Amino acid sequence: MSSLAETPASAQASAEETLAARLALLQPAATRHSASRFRRMIAGCELTLDLLTVTLSLVSAYSLYERVHAELHTAFSFRLALVGSFTWAVVIVFMLDRAGAYSKGNSLLRVRETEQILRVSTQSFFAAMVLGLLAKIPVPISLLAWCFGVVPVALFVQKTGFYIFVHMLLVRGYGNERVMIYGAGGVGRRLFSALSRSPKLGLIPVALVDDDPSQAGRILFDMGYDRQRSAEVLRGPVNSRLLKNHAVDLIIIANPSIGRERFLQTTAEALAANARIAFVPQLFALSNLWMDYRDLDGVLLASVGAAPRRAAYEIAKRACDIVVSLTLMLIGIPIFLLIALLIKLDSPGPILFRQERVGRAGVAFPMFKFRTMATTAPPYEFSPRDSQDARITRIGRWLRRSSLDELPQLMNVLRGEMSLVGPRPEMPFIVARYTEQERARLAVLPGLTGLWQLSGDRNYMIHDNIEYDLYYIQHRNFFMDTALLLHTMIFAMRGI
């Protein structure tokens, strides 16, 4: 196909108008109707399951409460409790819908979904408590507390099972659209990961395409810690034959710096293959500035501002850090002693490894870990990527795999140098080479765990995957922190 760049200006303008008209008049293929119906069906099924799950969990909590506190018999009949449970379930499902639980993908390692569950459950609990006091409904606070504990757990378990079920359907070809991603760089890989981990969208990435010949043949994995999903990088540019051979329904341009001529040419090739086209716009995120978006009557506006400050959240987070770290240190004394003994028996040297790291506002502090490497290993060097690295001790391999080597950092949390959740602190020689955008990581306290630590990219350099930390800094809240801690527990248990 001849390049549009060789066309005179008037002819090119005419070609663009024709292209716009074809985009407007293009009728969806049958597979798109099927995929759309599938997504609506999945959303409806998930909503119904959430309604049943919350109702049954509340009724079960009420029945269990009645058994345990027989002497504190409530004034409600089982029928009235059932009606109240269903009503509360409707409210929770409505709040989840308002939060976008039935219209958005999971992505971000499904942390968003867990954050929604925790936030909505907490909000509904306090709403029920206030309503009960105002209406003088004799509902024991202890019963509400039982319900508050049961509902998020039941929803998390049910949604995890539903996520696996939907993914199985899509793998078998039910109601999905095949997606090709144009661009195998950082944006393309993040997009591939987001689509792979959001089965409710029904968009299955089958391949990536890149114009760089050196990228051809690479196998890219998603960013989840299980790294189970992968796709091959094909050599570009995109043409209709390539799209037809892979039965592509949608192509997404994930190269923000693509030229105008190449964009138009790719669009024309997609239309020739009866495929839709979408693209990721160029973003100009500078240093410590943050992008925010608003939809004003169909017009998407981007605004730039400073990193958000949340005083109340910071105070509550610090209080939580102190309580949780102190509690874990007291409870974990037997585990600490056992690990210390194993380290001593395994190799000569100190039990703890102390290393200078850079924290909030660039202030250096000594970070503690259980020693996992031989004492002959250089103290300031990039961490080993291979678990079989000769520098790592036998006990060190197990400690690293289970993340138990990080436990001494609870002392850093208690001292106020770190938090339970936040960006990982880097060594001074790495921070010295930071760009302005990378220095945005220093706006908050570093943490024991975070989005990057839960991703498959934890095997690579932290500063090479800055998008995790930037997203967390901009969207951090108490419920996201709790969700990250819960997912960290699951991740650690998988490593044991």
Short mmCIF file of C-alpha atoms in Angstrom, two decimals:
data_model
loop_
_atom_site.label_atom_id
_atom_site.label_comp_id
_atom_site.label_asym_id
_atom_site.label_seq_id
_atom_site.Cartn_x
_atom_site.Cartn_y
_atom_site.Cartn_z
CA MET A 1 0.00 0.00 0.00
CA SER A 2 1.42 3.41 -0.96
CA SER A 3 2.36 5.79 1.84
CA LEU A 4 0.00 8.66 2.59
CA ALA A 5 3.07 10.86 3.07
CA GLU A 6 3.57 10.89 -0.71
CA THR A 7 0.08 12.28 -1.37
CA PRO A 8 -0.41 16.02 -2.10
CA ALA A 9 -1.88 18.07 0.77
CA SER A 10 -5.35 18.37 -0.80
CA ALA A 11 -5.53 14.67 -1.61
CA GLN A 12 -4.33 13.78 1.88
CA ALA A 13 -7.01 15.99 3.44
CA SER A 14 -9.61 14.27 1.26
CA ALA A 15 -8.25 10.88 2.34
CA GLU A 16 -8.59 11.91 6.01
CA GLU A 17 -12.22 12.97 5.47
CA THR A 18 -12.97 9.65 3.75
CA LEU A 19 -11.25 7.81 6.58
CA ALA A 20 -13.32 9.67 9.19
CA ALA A 21 -16.52 8.85 7.30
CA ARG A 22 -15.60 5.16 7.12
CA LEU A 23 -14.88 5.19 10.84
CA ALA A 24 -18.32 6.66 11.54
CA LEU A 25 -20.19 4.28 9.21
CA LEU A 26 -18.30 1.08 9.99
CA GLN A 27 -20.74 -1.53 11.26
CA PRO A 28 -19.59 -3.81 14.10
CA ALA A 29 -18.89 -7.40 13.15
CA ALA A 30 -20.87 -10.31 14.59
CA THR A 31 -18.06 -11.09 17.02
CA ARG A 32 -18.35 -7.60 18.47
CA HIS A 33 -22.08 -8.06 19.05
CA SER A 34 -21.30 -11.36 20.71
CA ALA A 35 -18.58 -9.81 22.86
CA SER A 36 -20.85 -6.95 23.86
CA ARG A 37 -23.60 -9.36 24.88
CA PHE A 38 -21.03 -11.43 26.78
CA ARG A 39 -19.84 -8.41 28.74
CA ARG A 40 -23.40 -7.43 29.63
CA MET A 41 -24.13 -11.00 30.69
CA ILE A 42 -20.95 -11.16 32.81
CA ALA A 43 -21.76 -7.82 34.46
CA GLY A 44 -25.29 -9.02 35.21
CA CYS A 45 -24.06 -12.33 36.59
CA GLU A 46 -21.48 -10.62 38.77
CA LEU A 47 -24.05 -8.18 40.12
CA THR A 48 -26.45 -11.03 40.91
CA LEU A 49 -23.69 -13.08 42.56
CA ASP A 50 -22.65 -10.09 44.67
CA LEU A 51 -26.26 -9.61 45.75
CA LEU A 52 -26.60 -13.27 46.75
CA THR A 53 -23.17 -13.37 48.39
CA VAL A 54 -23.81 -10.33 50.58
CA THR A 55 -27.32 -11.51 51.50
CA LEU A 56 -26.18 -15.01 52.42
CA SER A 57 -23.12 -13.79 54.30
CA LEU A 58 -25.24 -11.37 56.35
CA VAL A 59 -27.84 -14.03 57.12
CA SER A 60 -25.07 -16.46 58.08
CA ALA A 61 -23.46 -13.83 60.31
CA TYR A 62 -26.84 -13.20 61.98
CA SER A 63 -27.46 -16.93 62.53
CA LEU A 64 -23.96 -17.46 63.94
CA TYR A 65 -24.36 -14.43 66.18
CA GLU A 66 -27.62 -15.85 67.52
CA ARG A 67 -25.93 -19.15 68.33
CA VAL A 68 -22.91 -17.61 70.06
CA HIS A 69 -24.88 -14.95 71.93
CA ALA A 70 -28.00 -16.91 72.78
CA GLU A 71 -28.37 -14.95 76.02
CA LEU A 72 -28.45 -11.70 74.02
CA HIS A 73 -31.33 -12.71 71.80
CA THR A 74 -32.19 -9.94 69.33
CA ALA A 75 -35.65 -8.60 68.73
CA PHE A 76 -35.59 -9.66 65.07
CA SER A 77 -37.20 -12.72 63.57
CA PHE A 78 -35.27 -14.68 60.95
CA ARG A 79 -37.65 -13.39 58.26
CA LEU A 80 -37.01 -9.79 59.26
CA ALA A 81 -33.27 -10.46 59.34
CA LEU A 82 -33.51 -11.90 55.82
CA VAL A 83 -35.32 -8.79 54.54
CA GLY A 84 -32.79 -6.52 56.25
CA SER A 85 -29.88 -8.51 54.83
CA PHE A 86 -31.27 -8.29 51.29
CA THR A 87 -31.85 -4.55 51.67
CA TRP A 88 -28.29 -4.03 52.88
CA ALA A 89 -27.05 -6.18 50.00
CA VAL A 90 -28.90 -3.97 47.50
CA VAL A 91 -27.25 -0.89 49.02
CA ILE A 92 -23.78 -2.47 48.82
CA VAL A 93 -24.30 -3.58 45.21
CA PHE A 94 -25.51 -0.08 44.32
CA MET A 95 -22.40 1.42 45.92
CA LEU A 96 -20.15 -1.06 44.09
CA ASP A 97 -21.85 -0.11 40.84
CA ARG A 98 -21.24 3.56 41.57
CA ALA A 99 -17.57 2.72 42.18
CA GLY A 100 -17.37 1.12 38.72
CA ALA A 101 -17.11 -2.50 39.88
CA TYR A 102 -19.32 -3.77 37.04
CA SER A 103 -18.04 -1.62 34.19
CA LYS A 104 -14.27 -1.46 34.59
CA GLY A 105 -11.42 -3.92 34.28
CA ASN A 106 -9.58 -5.29 37.27
CA SER A 107 -5.99 -4.50 36.21
CA LEU A 108 -3.38 -3.29 38.69
CA LEU A 109 -3.03 -6.86 39.96
CA ARG A 110 -6.72 -6.77 41.06
CA VAL A 111 -5.80 -4.43 43.92
CA ARG A 112 -8.42 -1.94 42.72
CA GLU A 113 -11.16 -4.54 43.09
CA THR A 114 -10.09 -5.39 46.64
CA GLU A 115 -9.89 -1.68 47.47
CA GLN A 116 -13.47 -1.20 46.22
CA ILE A 117 -14.73 -4.09 48.34
CA LEU A 118 -13.05 -2.76 51.50
CA ARG A 119 -14.14 0.83 50.90
CA VAL A 120 -17.77 0.02 50.12
CA SER A 121 -18.06 -2.48 53.00
CA THR A 122 -16.72 0.10 55.46
CA GLN A 123 -18.93 2.89 54.16
CA SER A 124 -22.04 0.70 54.28
CA PHE A 125 -21.19 -0.46 57.82
CA PHE A 126 -20.98 3.10 59.15
CA ALA A 127 -24.09 4.09 57.20
CA ALA A 128 -26.03 1.19 58.76
CA MET A 129 -24.75 2.10 62.22
CA VAL A 130 -25.77 5.76 61.87
CA LEU A 131 -29.15 4.82 60.37
CA GLY A 132 -29.79 2.39 63.21
CA LEU A 133 -29.05 5.07 65.81
CA LEU A 134 -31.16 7.73 64.09
CA ALA A 135 -34.13 5.39 63.50
CA LYS A 136 -33.69 3.81 66.95
CA ILE A 137 -33.52 0.32 65.44
CA PRO A 138 -32.26 -2.07 68.17
CA VAL A 139 -29.37 -3.58 66.19
CA PRO A 140 -26.43 -4.52 68.46
CA ILE A 141 -23.15 -2.90 67.44
CA SER A 142 -21.45 -6.27 67.93
CA LEU A 143 -23.79 -7.82 65.32
CA LEU A 144 -22.92 -5.07 62.84
CA ALA A 145 -19.24 -5.71 63.55
CA TRP A 146 -19.73 -9.41 62.78
CA CYS A 147 -21.40 -8.52 59.49
CA PHE A 148 -18.67 -6.02 58.68
CA GLY A 149 -16.06 -8.75 59.10
CA VAL A 150 -17.91 -11.36 57.05
CA VAL A 151 -19.03 -9.33 54.01
CA PRO A 152 -15.63 -8.23 52.56
CA VAL A 153 -14.16 -11.72 53.05
CA ALA A 154 -17.12 -13.38 51.32
CA LEU A 155 -17.03 -10.88 48.44
CA PHE A 156 -13.29 -11.30 47.97
CA VAL A 157 -13.55 -15.10 47.83
CA GLN A 158 -16.56 -15.02 45.50
CA LYS A 159 -14.99 -12.47 43.12
CA THR A 160 -11.74 -14.43 42.98
CA GLY A 161 -13.66 -17.56 41.95
CA PHE A 162 -15.71 -15.56 39.44
CA TYR A 163 -12.54 -14.03 37.99
CA ILE A 164 -11.10 -17.52 37.39
CA PHE A 165 -14.39 -18.72 35.87
CA VAL A 166 -14.64 -15.79 33.43
CA HIS A 167 -11.02 -16.22 32.41
CA MET A 168 -11.68 -19.90 31.66
CA LEU A 169 -14.62 -18.94 29.44
CA LEU A 170 -12.52 -16.45 27.50
CA VAL A 171 -9.69 -18.94 27.04
CA ARG A 172 -12.24 -21.29 25.46
CA GLY A 173 -13.29 -18.53 23.04
CA TYR A 174 -16.63 -17.48 24.53
CA GLY A 175 -17.61 -13.86 23.88
CA ASN A 176 -14.15 -12.37 23.44
CA GLU A 177 -12.62 -9.93 20.99
CA ARG A 178 -9.10 -10.54 19.70
CA VAL A 179 -6.82 -7.55 20.25
CA MET A 180 -3.48 -6.69 18.67
CA ILE A 181 -1.30 -4.08 20.40
CA TYR A 182 0.85 -1.89 18.15
CA GLY A 183 3.94 -1.01 20.17
CA ALA A 184 5.94 -3.34 22.44
CA GLY A 185 7.45 -0.65 24.65
CA GLY A 186 6.51 0.23 28.21
CA VAL A 187 3.02 1.49 27.29
CA GLY A 188 2.27 -1.58 25.18
CA ARG A 189 3.41 -3.97 27.87
CA ARG A 190 1.33 -2.23 30.55
CA LEU A 191 -1.67 -2.33 28.22
CA PHE A 192 -1.11 -6.04 27.56
CA SER A 193 -0.94 -6.69 31.29
CA ALA A 194 -4.10 -4.68 32.01
CA LEU A 195 -6.12 -6.51 29.33
CA SER A 196 -4.77 -9.91 30.40
CA ARG A 197 -5.81 -9.33 33.99
CA SER A 198 -9.24 -7.86 33.19
CA PRO A 199 -11.25 -10.77 31.74
CA LYS A 200 -14.55 -8.91 32.27
CA LEU A 201 -13.56 -6.61 29.41
CA GLY A 202 -13.59 -9.54 27.00
CA LEU A 203 -10.55 -8.15 25.15
CA ILE A 204 -7.92 -10.86 24.59
CA PRO A 205 -4.47 -9.60 23.50
CA VAL A 206 -3.23 -12.17 20.96
CA ALA A 207 0.00 -10.45 19.90
CA LEU A 208 2.03 -7.26 19.93
CA VAL A 209 3.53 -5.59 16.87
CA ASP A 210 6.58 -3.34 16.79
CA ASP A 211 8.43 -1.63 13.96
CA ASP A 212 11.78 -2.22 15.64
CA PRO A 213 13.25 -5.43 14.10
CA SER A 214 15.14 -6.21 17.32
CA GLN A 215 11.81 -6.61 19.14
CA ALA A 216 10.48 -9.27 16.75
CA GLY A 217 10.21 -12.74 18.23
CA ARG A 218 10.30 -11.60 21.86
CA ILE A 219 7.86 -13.14 24.32
CA LEU A 220 6.36 -10.58 26.72
CA PHE A 221 4.72 -11.56 30.00
CA ASP A 222 2.06 -9.72 31.96
CA MET A 223 3.07 -7.80 35.07
CA GLY A 224 1.35 -10.04 37.61
CA TYR A 225 3.43 -11.95 40.12
CA ASP A 226 2.30 -15.28 38.62
CA ARG A 227 3.44 -14.20 35.09
CA GLN A 228 1.20 -16.84 33.48
CA ARG A 229 0.08 -14.89 30.41
CA SER A 230 2.36 -14.10 27.49
CA ALA A 231 2.26 -12.95 23.87
CA GLU A 232 4.71 -12.83 20.99
CA VAL A 233 6.03 -9.60 19.48
CA LEU A 234 5.57 -9.57 15.69
CA ARG A 235 7.51 -7.44 13.25
CA GLY A 236 5.67 -4.36 11.97
CA PRO A 237 4.35 -2.33 10.41
CA VAL A 238 0.69 -3.30 10.71
CA ASN A 239 -1.10 -4.31 7.52
CA SER A 240 -4.51 -5.78 6.71
CA ARG A 241 -3.06 -9.22 5.92
CA LEU A 242 -1.43 -9.43 9.36
CA LEU A 243 -4.70 -8.44 11.03
CA LYS A 244 -6.73 -10.96 9.03
CA ASN A 245 -4.27 -13.78 9.65
CA HIS A 246 -4.67 -13.28 13.40
CA ALA A 247 -8.45 -12.65 13.15
CA VAL A 248 -8.03 -9.33 14.97
CA ASP A 249 -11.20 -7.45 15.98
CA LEU A 250 -9.45 -4.47 17.57
CA ILE A 251 -5.99 -2.96 17.20
CA ILE A 252 -4.70 -0.57 19.87
CA ILE A 253 -1.89 1.83 19.02
CA ALA A 254 0.25 1.85 22.16
CA ASN A 255 3.04 4.01 20.75
CA PRO A 256 2.27 7.59 21.88
CA SER A 257 4.98 9.04 19.62
CA ILE A 258 3.68 7.46 16.41
CA GLY A 259 3.79 9.82 13.44
CA ARG A 260 0.68 11.24 11.83
CA GLU A 261 1.25 9.48 8.51
CA ARG A 262 1.84 6.11 10.16
CA PHE A 263 -1.26 6.59 12.30
CA LEU A 264 -3.42 7.26 9.25
CA GLN A 265 -1.90 4.36 7.37
CA THR A 266 -2.48 1.97 10.30
CA THR A 267 -6.09 3.15 10.58
CA ALA A 268 -6.66 2.54 6.87
CA GLU A 269 -5.17 -0.97 7.15
CA ALA A 270 -7.39 -1.73 10.16
CA LEU A 271 -10.51 -0.64 8.31
CA ALA A 272 -9.49 -2.76 5.31
CA ALA A 273 -9.39 -5.76 7.68
CA ASN A 274 -12.76 -4.77 9.22
CA ALA A 275 -11.08 -4.16 12.57
CA ARG A 276 -11.71 -1.32 14.97
CA ILE A 277 -8.85 0.92 16.11
CA ALA A 278 -8.06 2.63 19.40
CA PHE A 279 -4.98 4.51 20.57
CA VAL A 280 -3.16 5.74 23.66
CA PRO A 281 -2.67 9.53 23.49
CA GLN A 282 0.63 11.24 24.19
CA LEU A 283 0.91 12.28 27.83
CA PHE A 284 3.25 15.00 29.06
CA ALA A 285 3.79 14.17 32.74
CA LEU A 286 6.60 16.39 33.98
CA SER A 287 8.66 15.96 37.18
CA ASN A 288 6.40 16.19 40.24
CA LEU A 289 3.32 17.28 38.30
CA TRP A 290 0.28 15.02 38.13
CA MET A 291 -2.34 14.57 35.45
CA ASP A 292 -6.02 14.60 36.35
CA TYR A 293 -8.87 14.08 33.91
CA ARG A 294 -12.45 15.33 33.75
CA ASP A 295 -15.19 14.59 31.25
CA LEU A 296 -17.03 17.84 30.47
CA ASP A 297 -20.02 17.01 28.32
CA GLY A 298 -18.06 14.51 26.27
CA VAL A 299 -14.83 16.53 26.12
CA LEU A 300 -11.90 14.98 28.00
CA LEU A 301 -9.83 17.65 29.75
CA ALA A 302 -6.45 16.98 31.33
CA SER A 303 -5.32 19.21 34.19
CA VAL A 304 -1.85 19.40 35.71
CA GLY A 305 -1.20 19.98 39.40
CA ALA A 306 1.12 19.18 42.27
CA ALA A 307 1.27 15.79 43.98
CA PRO A 308 -1.80 15.49 46.23
CA ARG A 309 -1.42 15.98 49.99
CA ARG A 310 -3.74 14.18 52.42
CA ALA A 311 -3.05 15.28 55.99
CA ALA A 312 -5.78 13.20 57.68
CA TYR A 313 -4.77 10.12 55.73
CA GLU A 314 -1.09 10.59 56.60
CA ILE A 315 -1.89 10.86 60.33
CA ALA A 316 -4.13 7.78 60.27
CA LYS A 317 -1.54 5.86 58.25
CA ARG A 318 1.24 6.69 60.72
CA ALA A 319 -0.93 5.56 63.64
CA CYS A 320 -1.71 2.31 61.79
CA ASP A 321 1.99 1.79 61.01
CA ILE A 322 2.92 2.07 64.70
CA VAL A 323 0.16 -0.25 65.94
CA VAL A 324 0.60 -2.92 63.25
CA SER A 325 4.42 -2.96 63.24
CA LEU A 326 4.60 -3.14 67.05
CA THR A 327 1.98 -5.90 67.15
CA LEU A 328 3.72 -7.94 64.44
CA MET A 329 7.09 -7.57 66.15
CA LEU A 330 5.69 -8.85 69.46
CA ILE A 331 3.76 -11.72 67.86
CA GLY A 332 6.64 -12.62 65.56
CA ILE A 333 9.35 -12.97 68.25
CA PRO A 334 9.43 -16.81 67.95
CA ILE A 335 9.70 -16.56 64.14
CA PHE A 336 12.48 -13.96 64.39
CA LEU A 337 14.43 -16.16 66.80
CA LEU A 338 14.02 -19.22 64.55
CA ILE A 339 15.20 -17.31 61.47
CA ALA A 340 18.15 -15.90 63.39
CA LEU A 341 19.16 -19.42 64.47
CA LEU A 342 18.89 -20.77 60.90
CA ILE A 343 21.01 -17.92 59.53
CA LYS A 344 23.71 -18.54 62.14
CA LEU A 345 23.76 -22.28 61.44
CA ASP A 346 23.80 -21.80 57.67
CA SER A 347 26.73 -19.39 57.19
CA PRO A 348 29.14 -17.25 59.22
CA GLY A 349 28.36 -13.58 59.70
CA PRO A 350 25.82 -11.26 61.33
CA ILE A 351 22.10 -12.07 61.47
CA LEU A 352 20.96 -8.65 60.27
CA PHE A 353 22.11 -6.86 57.15
CA ARG A 354 22.22 -3.06 57.42
CA GLN A 355 22.30 -0.88 54.32
CA GLU A 356 21.84 2.83 53.73
CA ARG A 357 18.74 3.69 51.71
CA VAL A 358 17.10 6.95 50.65
CA GLY A 359 13.69 7.82 52.07
CA ARG A 360 11.19 10.65 51.90
CA ALA A 361 12.59 14.01 50.76
CA GLY A 362 15.92 12.34 49.98
CA VAL A 363 16.83 11.69 53.64
CA ALA A 364 19.11 8.66 54.07
CA PHE A 365 18.44 6.04 56.76
CA PRO A 366 19.78 2.59 57.71
CA MET A 367 17.46 -0.16 56.42
CA PHE A 368 17.46 -3.58 58.12
CA LYS A 369 17.01 -7.01 56.58
CA PHE A 370 17.79 -10.57 57.54
CA ARG A 371 21.10 -11.42 55.88
CA THR A 372 20.53 -13.55 52.78
CA MET A 373 23.95 -13.33 51.12
CA ALA A 374 27.49 -14.28 52.07
CA THR A 375 29.50 -11.65 53.94
CA THR A 376 31.93 -11.47 50.99
CA ALA A 377 29.21 -9.96 48.75
CA PRO A 378 29.60 -6.19 48.12
CA PRO A 379 27.15 -4.25 50.36
CA TYR A 380 26.20 -1.71 47.66
CA GLU A 381 25.42 -3.40 44.39
CA PHE A 382 22.32 -4.24 42.35
CA SER A 383 20.36 -7.07 43.94
CA PRO A 384 20.72 -10.51 42.33
CA ARG A 385 17.99 -11.28 39.77
CA ASP A 386 18.66 -15.01 39.74
CA SER A 387 17.64 -16.97 42.85
CA GLN A 388 20.52 -19.35 42.14
CA ASP A 389 23.12 -16.57 42.40
CA ALA A 390 26.20 -17.93 44.23
CA ARG A 391 26.17 -14.97 46.63
CA ILE A 392 22.83 -16.05 48.13
CA THR A 393 22.95 -18.52 51.01
CA ARG A 394 20.75 -21.61 51.25
CA ILE A 395 18.53 -20.06 53.93
CA GLY A 396 18.70 -16.78 52.01
CA ARG A 397 16.96 -18.31 48.99
CA TRP A 398 14.02 -19.38 51.14
CA LEU A 399 13.89 -16.04 52.94
CA ARG A 400 13.89 -14.12 49.65
CA ARG A 401 11.26 -16.35 48.05
CA SER A 402 8.91 -15.94 51.03
CA SER A 403 9.86 -12.25 51.58
CA LEU A 404 10.61 -13.05 55.24
CA ASP A 405 13.98 -11.32 54.86
CA GLU A 406 12.06 -8.02 54.91
CA LEU A 407 10.61 -8.52 58.41
CA PRO A 408 13.33 -6.53 60.28
CA GLN A 409 12.13 -3.47 58.38
CA LEU A 410 9.27 -3.38 60.89
CA MET A 411 11.85 -1.59 63.05
CA ASN A 412 12.23 1.03 60.30
CA VAL A 413 8.45 1.40 60.21
CA LEU A 414 8.29 1.84 63.98
CA ARG A 415 11.07 4.45 63.83
CA GLY A 416 9.16 6.43 61.19
CA GLU A 417 11.72 5.92 58.42
CA MET A 418 9.41 3.64 56.43
CA SER A 419 5.73 2.76 56.17
CA LEU A 420 3.99 -0.57 55.74
CA VAL A 421 2.94 0.44 52.20
CA GLY A 422 4.81 2.67 49.79
CA PRO A 423 7.54 2.77 47.12
CA ARG A 424 10.61 0.65 47.85
CA PRO A 425 13.62 2.69 49.05
CA GLU A 426 16.61 2.75 46.71
CA MET A 427 20.36 2.85 47.39
CA PRO A 428 22.05 6.29 47.26
CA PHE A 429 24.08 5.60 44.11
CA ILE A 430 20.83 4.83 42.22
CA VAL A 431 18.98 7.89 43.56
CA ALA A 432 21.93 10.06 42.51
CA ARG A 433 21.11 9.17 38.89
CA TYR A 434 17.35 9.84 39.21
CA THR A 435 15.57 11.95 36.61
CA GLU A 436 13.16 14.64 37.78
CA GLN A 437 10.21 12.33 37.24
CA GLU A 438 11.86 9.49 39.18
CA ARG A 439 12.48 11.81 42.13
CA ALA A 440 8.70 11.98 42.54
CA ARG A 441 9.07 8.60 44.33
CA LEU A 442 10.65 10.53 47.22
CA ALA A 443 7.44 12.48 47.92
CA VAL A 444 6.18 9.83 50.38
CA LEU A 445 7.63 7.42 52.92
CA PRO A 446 9.06 4.26 51.36
CA GLY A 447 7.28 1.04 52.24
CA LEU A 448 7.64 -2.63 53.00
CA THR A 449 5.26 -3.50 50.19
CA GLY A 450 3.52 -1.82 47.26
CA LEU A 451 2.31 -2.25 43.70
CA TRP A 452 5.78 -2.81 42.26
CA GLN A 453 6.62 -5.43 44.89
CA LEU A 454 3.52 -7.41 43.90
CA SER A 455 4.25 -7.33 40.19
CA GLY A 456 6.35 -9.58 38.03
CA ASP A 457 8.57 -6.56 37.45
CA ARG A 458 10.01 -6.95 40.96
CA ASN A 459 12.72 -8.96 39.15
CA TYR A 460 13.84 -5.77 37.41
CA MET A 461 15.08 -2.40 38.61
CA ILE A 462 12.55 -0.37 40.62
CA HIS A 463 13.29 2.89 38.80
CA ASP A 464 12.71 1.18 35.43
CA ASN A 465 9.06 0.57 36.41
CA ILE A 466 8.20 3.90 37.97
CA GLU A 467 4.56 3.85 36.82
CA TYR A 468 3.59 1.64 39.77
CA ASP A 469 4.88 4.11 42.35
CA LEU A 470 3.52 7.17 40.55
CA TYR A 471 0.07 5.60 40.40
CA TYR A 472 0.18 4.71 44.09
CA ILE A 473 1.34 8.18 45.18
CA GLN A 474 -1.51 9.82 43.28
CA HIS A 475 -4.28 7.40 44.30
CA ARG A 476 -3.17 6.21 47.74
CA ASN A 477 -5.81 5.84 50.43
CA PHE A 478 -6.43 3.72 53.51
CA PHE A 479 -8.39 1.05 51.63
CA MET A 480 -5.76 0.72 48.89
CA ASP A 481 -3.10 0.28 51.58
CA THR A 482 -5.19 -2.45 53.23
CA ALA A 483 -5.77 -4.15 49.86
CA LEU A 484 -2.02 -4.09 49.13
CA LEU A 485 -1.27 -5.66 52.52
CA LEU A 486 -3.83 -8.41 51.89
CA HIS A 487 -2.41 -9.16 48.44
CA THR A 488 1.09 -9.16 49.92
CA MET A 489 0.03 -11.85 52.40
CA ILE A 490 -1.29 -13.96 49.50
CA PHE A 491 1.91 -13.36 47.52
CA ALA A 492 4.11 -14.32 50.49
CA MET A 493 2.10 -17.48 51.15
CA ARG A 494 2.56 -18.51 47.51
CA GLY A 495 6.30 -18.14 47.93
CA ILE A 496 6.54 -20.33 51.01
#
